[in-house]
mmCIF file of C-alpha atoms in Angstrom:
data_model
loop_
_atom_site.group_PDB
_atom_site.id
_atom_site.type_symbol
_atom_site.label_atom_id
_atom_site.label_comp_id
_atom_site.label_asym_id
_atom_site.label_seq_id
_atom_site.Cartn_x
_atom_site.Cartn_y
_atom_site.Cartn_z
ATOM 1 C CA MET L 1 0.000 0.000 0.000
ATOM 2 C CA LYS L 2 1.354 3.432 -0.911
ATOM 3 C CA ALA L 3 1.670 5.946 1.916
ATOM 4 C CA VAL L 4 1.373 9.618 0.947
ATOM 5 C CA TYR L 5 3.579 11.841 3.092
ATOM 6 C CA SER L 6 4.762 15.454 3.099
ATOM 7 C CA PRO L 7 7.539 16.800 5.333
ATOM 8 C CA LEU L 8 5.692 20.136 5.372
ATOM 9 C CA HIS L 9 3.666 18.807 8.313
ATOM 10 C CA ALA L 10 6.611 19.851 10.532
ATOM 11 C CA ARG L 11 5.872 23.532 9.893
ATOM 12 C CA HIS L 12 2.905 23.223 12.252
ATOM 13 C CA ASP L 13 4.942 23.102 15.446
ATOM 14 C CA GLY L 14 4.702 24.725 18.834
ATOM 15 C CA GLY L 15 2.143 26.581 20.859
ATOM 16 C CA MET L 16 -0.003 25.533 23.763
ATOM 17 C CA GLU L 17 -3.531 24.165 24.050
ATOM 18 C CA LEU L 18 -6.266 24.501 26.633
ATOM 19 C CA HIS L 19 -7.040 20.891 27.570
ATOM 20 C CA ARG L 20 -9.787 20.233 30.117
ATOM 21 C CA GLY L 21 -9.131 23.567 31.809
ATOM 22 C CA GLU L 22 -5.323 23.479 31.783
ATOM 23 C CA LEU L 23 -2.925 25.243 29.422
ATOM 24 C CA VAL L 24 -0.485 22.533 28.327
ATOM 25 C CA PRO L 25 1.978 21.792 25.499
ATOM 26 C CA CYS L 26 0.192 20.423 22.444
ATOM 27 C CA PHE L 27 -0.442 16.689 22.362
ATOM 28 C CA GLU L 28 -0.635 16.953 18.547
ATOM 29 C CA MET L 29 3.079 17.299 17.732
ATOM 30 C CA PRO L 30 5.353 16.738 14.707
ATOM 31 C CA SER L 31 6.956 13.605 16.146
ATOM 32 C CA ARG L 32 3.626 11.813 15.703
ATOM 33 C CA ALA L 33 4.087 11.871 11.935
ATOM 34 C CA ASP L 34 7.757 10.950 12.215
ATOM 35 C CA TYR L 35 6.970 7.798 14.192
ATOM 36 C CA ILE L 36 4.218 6.850 11.742
ATOM 37 C CA ARG L 37 6.435 7.462 8.705
ATOM 38 C CA ASP L 38 9.172 5.263 10.130
ATOM 39 C CA ALA L 39 6.791 2.464 11.110
ATOM 40 C CA VAL L 40 4.857 2.287 7.853
ATOM 41 C CA THR L 41 8.032 2.290 5.765
ATOM 42 C CA ALA L 42 9.526 -0.425 7.991
ATOM 43 C CA ALA L 43 6.354 -2.427 7.339
ATOM 44 C CA GLY L 44 6.975 -2.199 3.591
ATOM 45 C CA HIS L 45 4.673 0.650 2.593
ATOM 46 C CA GLY L 46 6.475 2.923 0.152
ATOM 47 C CA LEU L 47 6.284 6.683 0.643
ATOM 48 C CA THR L 48 5.051 8.894 -2.149
ATOM 49 C CA ALA L 49 4.842 12.676 -2.257
ATOM 50 C CA PRO L 50 1.479 14.417 -2.588
ATOM 51 C CA ARG L 51 0.328 15.981 -5.811
ATOM 52 C CA ASP L 52 -0.985 19.537 -5.724
ATOM 53 C CA PHE L 53 -4.704 19.726 -6.492
ATOM 54 C CA GLY L 54 -4.924 23.400 -5.608
ATOM 55 C CA LEU L 55 -7.579 25.150 -3.568
ATOM 56 C CA ALA L 56 -10.609 24.146 -5.655
ATOM 57 C CA PRO L 57 -11.350 20.840 -3.828
ATOM 58 C CA ILE L 58 -10.931 22.586 -0.475
ATOM 59 C CA LEU L 59 -13.267 25.441 -1.398
ATOM 60 C CA ALA L 60 -15.842 22.942 -2.653
ATOM 61 C CA LEU L 61 -16.337 21.736 0.934
ATOM 62 C CA HIS L 62 -15.146 24.567 3.173
ATOM 63 C CA ASP L 63 -16.429 28.099 3.568
ATOM 64 C CA ALA L 64 -14.288 30.545 1.605
ATOM 65 C CA GLY L 65 -14.071 32.884 4.588
ATOM 66 C CA LEU L 66 -12.653 30.110 6.785
ATOM 67 C CA VAL L 67 -10.085 29.160 4.148
ATOM 68 C CA GLU L 68 -8.974 32.748 3.633
ATOM 69 C CA PHE L 69 -8.685 33.258 7.384
ATOM 70 C CA LEU L 70 -6.525 30.162 7.798
ATOM 71 C CA ARG L 71 -4.312 31.265 4.911
ATOM 72 C CA SER L 72 -3.793 34.772 6.286
ATOM 73 C CA ALA L 73 -4.271 34.380 10.051
ATOM 74 C CA PHE L 74 -0.650 34.525 11.111
ATOM 75 C CA ASP L 75 0.074 37.503 8.894
ATOM 76 C CA GLN L 76 -2.873 39.285 10.515
ATOM 77 C CA TRP L 77 -1.507 38.293 13.923
ATOM 78 C CA LYS L 78 1.896 39.801 13.128
ATOM 79 C CA ALA L 79 0.283 42.919 11.694
ATOM 80 C CA VAL L 80 -1.113 43.787 15.139
ATOM 81 C CA GLY L 81 2.303 43.324 16.724
ATOM 82 C CA LYS L 82 1.978 39.752 17.968
ATOM 83 C CA ASP L 83 4.064 36.631 17.465
ATOM 84 C CA GLY L 84 4.202 33.072 18.791
ATOM 85 C CA PHE L 85 0.975 31.102 18.707
ATOM 86 C CA MET L 86 -2.653 32.112 18.271
ATOM 87 C CA LEU L 87 -5.604 31.016 20.426
ATOM 88 C CA PRO L 88 -9.067 32.603 20.629
ATOM 89 C CA SER L 89 -10.196 34.464 23.737
ATOM 90 C CA GLY L 90 -13.907 34.646 22.918
ATOM 91 C CA PHE L 91 -16.427 32.697 20.847
ATOM 92 C CA ALA L 92 -19.608 33.326 18.857
ATOM 93 C CA ALA L 93 -21.576 31.213 21.332
ATOM 94 C CA ARG L 94 -25.261 31.307 22.357
ATOM 95 C CA SER L 95 -26.635 34.838 22.813
ATOM 96 C CA MET L 96 -23.788 36.246 20.691
ATOM 97 C CA ARG L 97 -24.276 37.425 17.115
ATOM 98 C CA GLN L 98 -23.166 34.935 14.498
ATOM 99 C CA ASP L 99 -24.146 36.867 11.393
ATOM 100 C CA VAL L 100 -21.265 39.355 11.532
ATOM 101 C CA ILE L 101 -17.654 38.369 10.944
ATOM 102 C CA PRO L 102 -15.457 40.598 13.112
ATOM 103 C CA PRO L 103 -12.875 42.575 11.132
ATOM 104 C CA GLY L 104 -10.072 42.117 13.674
ATOM 105 C CA VAL L 105 -7.935 39.008 14.013
ATOM 106 C CA ASN L 106 -8.937 38.285 17.616
ATOM 107 C CA GLY L 107 -12.617 38.383 16.739
ATOM 108 C CA LYS L 108 -12.059 36.186 13.686
ATOM 109 C CA LEU L 109 -10.261 33.635 15.836
ATOM 110 C CA GLY L 110 -13.343 33.228 18.010
ATOM 111 C CA TYR L 111 -15.657 33.294 15.015
ATOM 112 C CA TYR L 112 -13.969 30.463 13.112
ATOM 113 C CA ALA L 113 -12.578 28.344 15.981
ATOM 114 C CA PHE L 114 -14.741 26.240 18.277
ATOM 115 C CA ASP L 115 -12.113 25.524 20.931
ATOM 116 C CA ALA L 116 -8.948 26.926 22.475
ATOM 117 C CA GLY L 117 -7.033 23.709 21.871
ATOM 118 C CA THR L 118 -5.989 24.305 18.272
ATOM 119 C CA PRO L 119 -3.194 26.879 18.072
ATOM 120 C CA ILE L 120 -2.206 28.520 14.830
ATOM 121 C CA VAL L 121 1.512 29.158 14.297
ATOM 122 C CA GLU L 122 3.443 30.630 11.402
ATOM 123 C CA GLY L 123 3.599 27.367 9.443
ATOM 124 C CA THR L 124 0.096 26.080 10.152
ATOM 125 C CA TRP L 125 -1.396 26.859 6.742
ATOM 126 C CA ASP L 126 1.502 25.232 4.893
ATOM 127 C CA ALA L 127 1.078 22.059 6.939
ATOM 128 C CA ALA L 128 -2.722 21.978 6.706
ATOM 129 C CA TYR L 129 -2.658 22.551 2.943
ATOM 130 C CA ALA L 130 -0.067 19.781 2.478
ATOM 131 C CA SER L 131 -2.105 17.453 4.675
ATOM 132 C CA ALA L 132 -5.160 18.038 2.498
ATOM 133 C CA GLN L 133 -3.117 17.312 -0.620
ATOM 134 C CA CYS L 134 -1.956 14.031 0.946
ATOM 135 C CA ALA L 135 -5.588 12.983 1.382
ATOM 136 C CA LEU L 136 -6.520 14.018 -2.146
ATOM 137 C CA THR L 137 -3.518 12.147 -3.567
ATOM 138 C CA ALA L 138 -4.436 8.950 -1.707
ATOM 139 C CA ALA L 139 -7.981 9.275 -3.068
ATOM 140 C CA ALA L 140 -6.588 9.793 -6.569
ATOM 141 C CA LEU L 141 -4.484 6.640 -6.277
ATOM 142 C CA VAL L 142 -7.583 4.647 -5.364
ATOM 143 C CA ALA L 143 -9.657 6.304 -8.089
ATOM 144 C CA GLU L 144 -6.937 5.300 -10.569
ATOM 145 C CA GLY L 145 -7.118 1.657 -9.569
ATOM 146 C CA GLU L 146 -5.147 1.061 -6.376
ATOM 147 C CA ARG L 147 -6.935 -1.259 -3.954
ATOM 148 C CA ALA L 148 -6.071 1.024 -1.056
ATOM 149 C CA ALA L 149 -3.871 3.985 -0.154
ATOM 150 C CA TYR L 150 -2.867 5.649 3.101
ATOM 151 C CA ALA L 151 -2.580 9.417 3.642
ATOM 152 C CA LEU L 152 -0.270 10.345 6.515
ATOM 153 C CA CYS L 153 -2.206 13.504 7.264
ATOM 154 C CA ARG L 154 -0.868 15.919 9.818
ATOM 155 C CA PRO L 155 -2.526 18.034 11.036
ATOM 156 C CA PRO L 156 -5.531 15.711 11.206
ATOM 157 C CA GLY L 157 -8.884 16.768 9.801
ATOM 158 C CA HIS L 158 -12.057 15.095 10.993
ATOM 159 C CA HIS L 159 -13.074 17.863 13.423
ATOM 160 C CA ALA L 160 -12.855 20.589 10.749
ATOM 161 C CA ALA L 161 -16.381 21.557 9.698
ATOM 162 C CA LYS L 162 -17.652 23.523 6.720
ATOM 163 C CA ALA L 163 -16.959 26.877 8.354
ATOM 164 C CA ALA L 164 -15.090 26.128 11.587
ATOM 165 C CA TYR L 165 -11.841 24.601 12.790
ATOM 166 C CA GLY L 166 -10.861 22.936 16.066
ATOM 167 C CA GLY L 167 -9.779 19.674 17.633
ATOM 168 C CA TYR L 168 -6.285 20.045 16.098
ATOM 169 C CA CYS L 169 -7.992 20.096 12.661
ATOM 170 C CA PHE L 170 -8.068 22.867 10.055
ATOM 171 C CA LEU L 171 -9.189 21.202 6.792
ATOM 172 C CA ASN L 172 -11.208 18.007 6.666
ATOM 173 C CA ASN L 173 -8.972 15.460 4.976
ATOM 174 C CA ALA L 174 -11.388 12.507 5.137
ATOM 175 C CA ALA L 175 -14.180 14.602 3.635
ATOM 176 C CA LEU L 176 -11.870 15.840 0.869
ATOM 177 C CA ALA L 177 -10.961 12.248 0.011
ATOM 178 C CA ALA L 178 -14.607 11.188 -0.037
ATOM 179 C CA GLN L 179 -15.656 14.090 -2.248
ATOM 180 C CA TYR L 180 -12.768 13.441 -4.634
ATOM 181 C CA LEU L 181 -13.936 9.851 -5.065
ATOM 182 C CA ARG L 182 -17.457 11.109 -5.759
ATOM 183 C CA ASP L 183 -16.138 13.579 -8.315
ATOM 184 C CA GLN L 184 -14.243 10.779 -10.034
ATOM 185 C CA GLY L 185 -17.404 8.788 -10.615
ATOM 186 C CA ARG L 186 -18.000 6.775 -7.454
ATOM 187 C CA ALA L 187 -21.763 7.127 -7.043
ATOM 188 C CA THR L 188 -21.683 6.545 -3.299
ATOM 189 C CA VAL L 189 -18.924 6.699 -0.697
ATOM 190 C CA ALA L 190 -18.885 5.743 2.971
ATOM 191 C CA VAL L 191 -16.705 7.372 5.632
ATOM 192 C CA LEU L 192 -16.027 5.219 8.689
ATOM 193 C CA ASP L 193 -14.399 7.093 11.561
ATOM 194 C CA VAL L 194 -12.643 4.943 14.171
ATOM 195 C CA ASP L 195 -10.910 7.760 16.041
ATOM 196 C CA TYR L 196 -11.610 7.980 19.776
ATOM 197 C CA HIS L 197 -13.223 11.375 19.244
ATOM 198 C CA HIS L 198 -16.342 11.938 17.166
ATOM 199 C CA GLY L 199 -15.743 13.242 13.636
ATOM 200 C CA ASN L 200 -18.054 16.211 14.038
ATOM 201 C CA GLY L 201 -16.611 18.041 11.048
ATOM 202 C CA THR L 202 -17.178 15.183 8.628
ATOM 203 C CA GLN L 203 -20.706 14.816 9.943
ATOM 204 C CA ASP L 204 -21.317 18.540 9.423
ATOM 205 C CA ILE L 205 -20.071 18.510 5.839
ATOM 206 C CA PHE L 206 -22.216 15.575 4.692
ATOM 207 C CA TYR L 207 -25.157 15.805 7.114
ATOM 208 C CA ASP L 208 -27.756 16.691 4.475
ATOM 209 C CA ARG L 209 -26.490 14.323 1.774
ATOM 210 C CA ALA L 210 -27.487 10.779 0.836
ATOM 211 C CA ASP L 211 -24.523 10.031 -1.427
ATOM 212 C CA VAL L 212 -21.963 9.957 1.389
ATOM 213 C CA LEU L 213 -22.679 7.805 4.433
ATOM 214 C CA THR L 214 -20.883 8.904 7.614
ATOM 215 C CA VAL L 215 -20.409 6.408 10.454
ATOM 216 C CA SER L 216 -18.471 7.062 13.663
ATOM 217 C CA VAL L 217 -17.501 4.827 16.604
ATOM 218 C CA HIS L 218 -16.191 7.031 19.401
ATOM 219 C CA GLY L 219 -16.117 8.017 23.053
ATOM 220 C CA THR L 220 -19.450 9.347 24.243
ATOM 221 C CA PRO L 221 -19.816 13.138 24.045
ATOM 222 C CA GLU L 222 -21.393 12.946 27.492
ATOM 223 C CA THR L 223 -17.814 13.039 28.797
ATOM 224 C CA GLU L 224 -15.514 13.268 25.745
ATOM 225 C CA TYR L 225 -14.500 15.913 23.228
ATOM 226 C CA PRO L 226 -16.103 17.460 21.200
ATOM 227 C CA PHE L 227 -18.924 17.253 23.790
ATOM 228 C CA PHE L 228 -21.648 18.806 21.611
ATOM 229 C CA ARG L 229 -21.751 16.349 18.706
ATOM 230 C CA GLY L 230 -21.677 12.592 18.331
ATOM 231 C CA PHE L 231 -24.884 11.466 20.020
ATOM 232 C CA ALA L 232 -26.744 8.462 18.630
ATOM 233 C CA ASP L 233 -29.840 10.494 17.717
ATOM 234 C CA GLU L 234 -27.902 12.564 15.134
ATOM 235 C CA THR L 235 -28.934 10.781 11.937
ATOM 236 C CA GLY L 236 -28.904 13.474 9.254
ATOM 237 C CA THR L 237 -31.210 16.128 7.922
ATOM 238 C CA GLY L 238 -33.172 16.630 4.693
ATOM 239 C CA ALA L 239 -31.980 14.224 2.026
ATOM 240 C CA GLY L 240 -29.367 12.987 4.487
ATOM 241 C CA VAL L 241 -31.767 11.530 7.058
ATOM 242 C CA GLY L 242 -30.567 8.032 7.873
ATOM 243 C CA PHE L 243 -27.147 8.534 6.294
ATOM 244 C CA ASN L 244 -25.294 9.533 9.456
ATOM 245 C CA ARG L 245 -24.795 6.972 12.210
ATOM 246 C CA ASN L 246 -23.064 7.506 15.538
ATOM 247 C CA PHE L 247 -22.020 4.793 17.970
ATOM 248 C CA PRO L 248 -20.909 6.501 21.205
ATOM 249 C CA LEU L 249 -19.196 4.304 23.804
ATOM 250 C CA PRO L 250 -18.337 4.957 27.468
ATOM 251 C CA ARG L 251 -14.919 5.561 28.969
ATOM 252 C CA GLY L 252 -13.137 2.308 29.713
ATOM 253 C CA THR L 253 -14.531 0.415 26.717
ATOM 254 C CA ASP L 254 -12.374 -2.657 26.091
ATOM 255 C CA TRP L 255 -11.882 -4.793 22.999
ATOM 256 C CA ASP L 256 -14.699 -7.225 23.761
ATOM 257 C CA SER L 257 -17.222 -4.374 23.867
ATOM 258 C CA TYR L 258 -15.628 -2.361 21.084
ATOM 259 C CA ARG L 259 -15.458 -5.281 18.653
ATOM 260 C CA GLY L 260 -19.216 -5.844 18.666
ATOM 261 C CA VAL L 261 -19.978 -2.190 17.990
ATOM 262 C CA LEU L 262 -17.349 -2.032 15.253
ATOM 263 C CA ASP L 263 -18.972 -5.057 13.626
ATOM 264 C CA THR L 264 -22.320 -3.255 13.743
ATOM 265 C CA ALA L 265 -20.797 -0.143 12.168
ATOM 266 C CA LEU L 266 -19.227 -2.266 9.434
ATOM 267 C CA ARG L 267 -22.616 -3.855 8.707
ATOM 268 C CA VAL L 268 -24.111 -0.381 8.334
ATOM 269 C CA VAL L 269 -21.417 0.391 5.768
ATOM 270 C CA ALA L 270 -21.942 -2.922 3.955
ATOM 271 C CA ASP L 271 -25.718 -2.406 3.793
ATOM 272 C CA PHE L 272 -25.146 1.005 2.163
ATOM 273 C CA LYS L 273 -23.266 -0.769 -0.662
ATOM 274 C CA PRO L 274 -20.839 2.080 -1.324
ATOM 275 C CA ASP L 275 -18.531 2.198 -4.298
ATOM 276 C CA ALA L 276 -15.595 3.272 -2.132
ATOM 277 C CA LEU L 277 -14.655 3.694 1.513
ATOM 278 C CA VAL L 278 -12.720 6.300 3.483
ATOM 279 C CA ILE L 279 -11.384 5.349 6.919
ATOM 280 C CA ALA L 280 -10.712 8.237 9.292
ATOM 281 C CA LEU L 281 -8.006 6.352 11.149
ATOM 282 C CA GLY L 282 -7.395 7.390 14.718
ATOM 283 C CA VAL L 283 -5.436 5.104 17.015
ATOM 284 C CA ASP L 284 -6.168 7.110 20.154
ATOM 285 C CA THR L 285 -8.381 4.190 21.162
ATOM 286 C CA TYR L 286 -5.129 2.675 22.481
ATOM 287 C CA GLU L 287 -5.044 1.909 26.201
ATOM 288 C CA ASN L 288 -2.096 4.230 26.924
ATOM 289 C CA ASP L 289 -3.288 7.242 24.971
ATOM 290 C CA PRO L 290 -2.879 10.311 27.220
ATOM 291 C CA ILE L 291 -6.110 12.087 26.239
ATOM 292 C CA SER L 292 -8.448 9.153 25.616
ATOM 293 C CA ALA L 293 -10.002 6.410 27.706
ATOM 294 C CA PHE L 294 -10.604 3.215 25.711
ATOM 295 C CA LYS L 295 -8.655 0.062 26.513
ATOM 296 C CA LEU L 296 -7.622 -1.356 23.144
ATOM 297 C CA LYS L 297 -4.237 -3.066 23.031
ATOM 298 C CA ALA L 298 -1.619 -3.230 20.282
ATOM 299 C CA GLU L 299 -2.786 -6.718 19.318
ATOM 300 C CA HIS L 300 -6.217 -5.383 18.357
ATOM 301 C CA TYR L 301 -5.153 -3.009 15.579
ATOM 302 C CA PRO L 302 -4.421 -5.731 12.992
ATOM 303 C CA LEU L 303 -7.894 -7.097 13.747
ATOM 304 C CA ILE L 304 -9.436 -3.712 12.970
ATOM 305 C CA GLY L 305 -7.581 -3.586 9.655
ATOM 306 C CA ALA L 306 -8.655 -7.122 8.748
ATOM 307 C CA ALA L 307 -12.289 -6.370 9.603
ATOM 308 C CA ILE L 308 -12.253 -3.324 7.318
ATOM 309 C CA ALA L 309 -10.663 -5.368 4.535
ATOM 310 C CA ARG L 310 -13.511 -7.881 4.630
ATOM 311 C CA LEU L 311 -15.802 -5.203 3.206
ATOM 312 C CA GLY L 312 -13.923 -5.693 -0.067
ATOM 313 C CA LEU L 313 -14.033 -2.006 -0.990
ATOM 314 C CA PRO L 314 -11.514 0.367 -2.562
ATOM 315 C CA THR L 315 -10.285 2.123 0.564
ATOM 316 C CA VAL L 316 -8.550 5.376 1.474
ATOM 317 C CA PHE L 317 -7.085 5.748 4.963
ATOM 318 C CA THR L 318 -6.580 9.275 6.302
ATOM 319 C CA GLN L 319 -4.616 9.723 9.509
ATOM 320 C CA GLU L 320 -6.470 11.280 12.427
ATOM 321 C CA GLY L 321 -5.604 11.016 16.135
ATOM 322 C CA GLY L 322 -3.283 9.010 18.326
ATOM 323 C CA TYR L 323 -1.216 10.704 21.012
ATOM 324 C CA ALA L 324 0.712 7.877 22.655
ATOM 325 C CA VAL L 325 3.556 9.029 20.475
ATOM 326 C CA ALA L 326 6.000 6.165 20.924
ATOM 327 C CA GLU L 327 3.351 3.585 19.989
ATOM 328 C CA ILE L 328 1.417 5.494 17.329
ATOM 329 C CA GLY L 329 3.484 4.277 14.385
ATOM 330 C CA THR L 330 3.306 0.651 15.450
ATOM 331 C CA ASN L 331 -0.470 0.802 15.830
ATOM 332 C CA VAL L 332 -1.049 2.576 12.498
ATOM 333 C CA ALA L 333 1.199 0.136 10.652
ATOM 334 C CA ALA L 334 -0.644 -2.741 12.335
ATOM 335 C CA VAL L 335 -3.989 -1.539 10.944
ATOM 336 C CA LEU L 336 -2.549 -1.285 7.439
ATOM 337 C CA THR L 337 -0.870 -4.682 7.672
ATOM 338 C CA GLY L 338 -4.043 -6.249 9.022
ATOM 339 C CA PHE L 339 -5.949 -4.731 6.115
ATOM 340 C CA GLU L 340 -3.533 -6.100 3.532
ATOM 341 C CA GLN L 341 -3.406 -9.550 5.080
ATOM 342 C CA GLY L 342 -7.179 -9.614 5.430
ATOM 343 C CA GLN L 343 -7.901 -8.909 1.751
#
């Protein structure tokens, strides 16, 4: 399986995040991608550089104002005499106006961000743009006939919504891959998100559509980020009713419990009969992940890959979470190996 990788991910480096009330160094760090790169190449997956598909696929899914803000945010930050990293200090929450985009950079931060855990630094746009191109390239490889391809996306993407960023995510890589496959003639596409955290951004982008099924198995928003999306009763709107499925699970979920729900999610995908599949691959379900609370072990990741392979679908993997840095590469490579061996 080809692995699409860009070293530009390293330009998104530094800053602090507000995590459960504490200002801490970012859990989403460049070494995550380095460990994954080394592990997937050691497992025999050749690296390939991303192609450049430009802004058009991004603007087809994301609000133009959000994209322009992300492109220019750090320049705006420097223009008001600031440096370092950017975090919002206020949000367009309930009772606040949401129909006016503030002209100043601090107001725009709170307008487009939905958390204070996703710092912007000088190289953030370069990294986010390259990450999106990795996802699009992996989708192109599959559209051109590859059985599967893996996009080593950093920063991740599944929390990025149509017009908002957060959760370490700026552009929605999984959604970009799914839309690319649609544009290349796949009549229907399914996105299966196995990250510990709900893929609220992917849900938002496709929530009113019947051509892209979104399915997520994740920690319950009753206690887990992003807190305000990911409940089981969120099933779509308009033409999309019934084409979004959420499977929230409690803290402490182990493999025996997780496996049954994953099997159910895979049956939902199979019943949809998609022409292609996108896996939003988070391995923060691992028992030692510092910001998650499932109890999966290293031995379970090949089983996840094999279960996905049994669907028999052309498949794009986009990298999402996983913050047990030393183990992240091993667990990602195990999913890919399990997929290949399970074909």
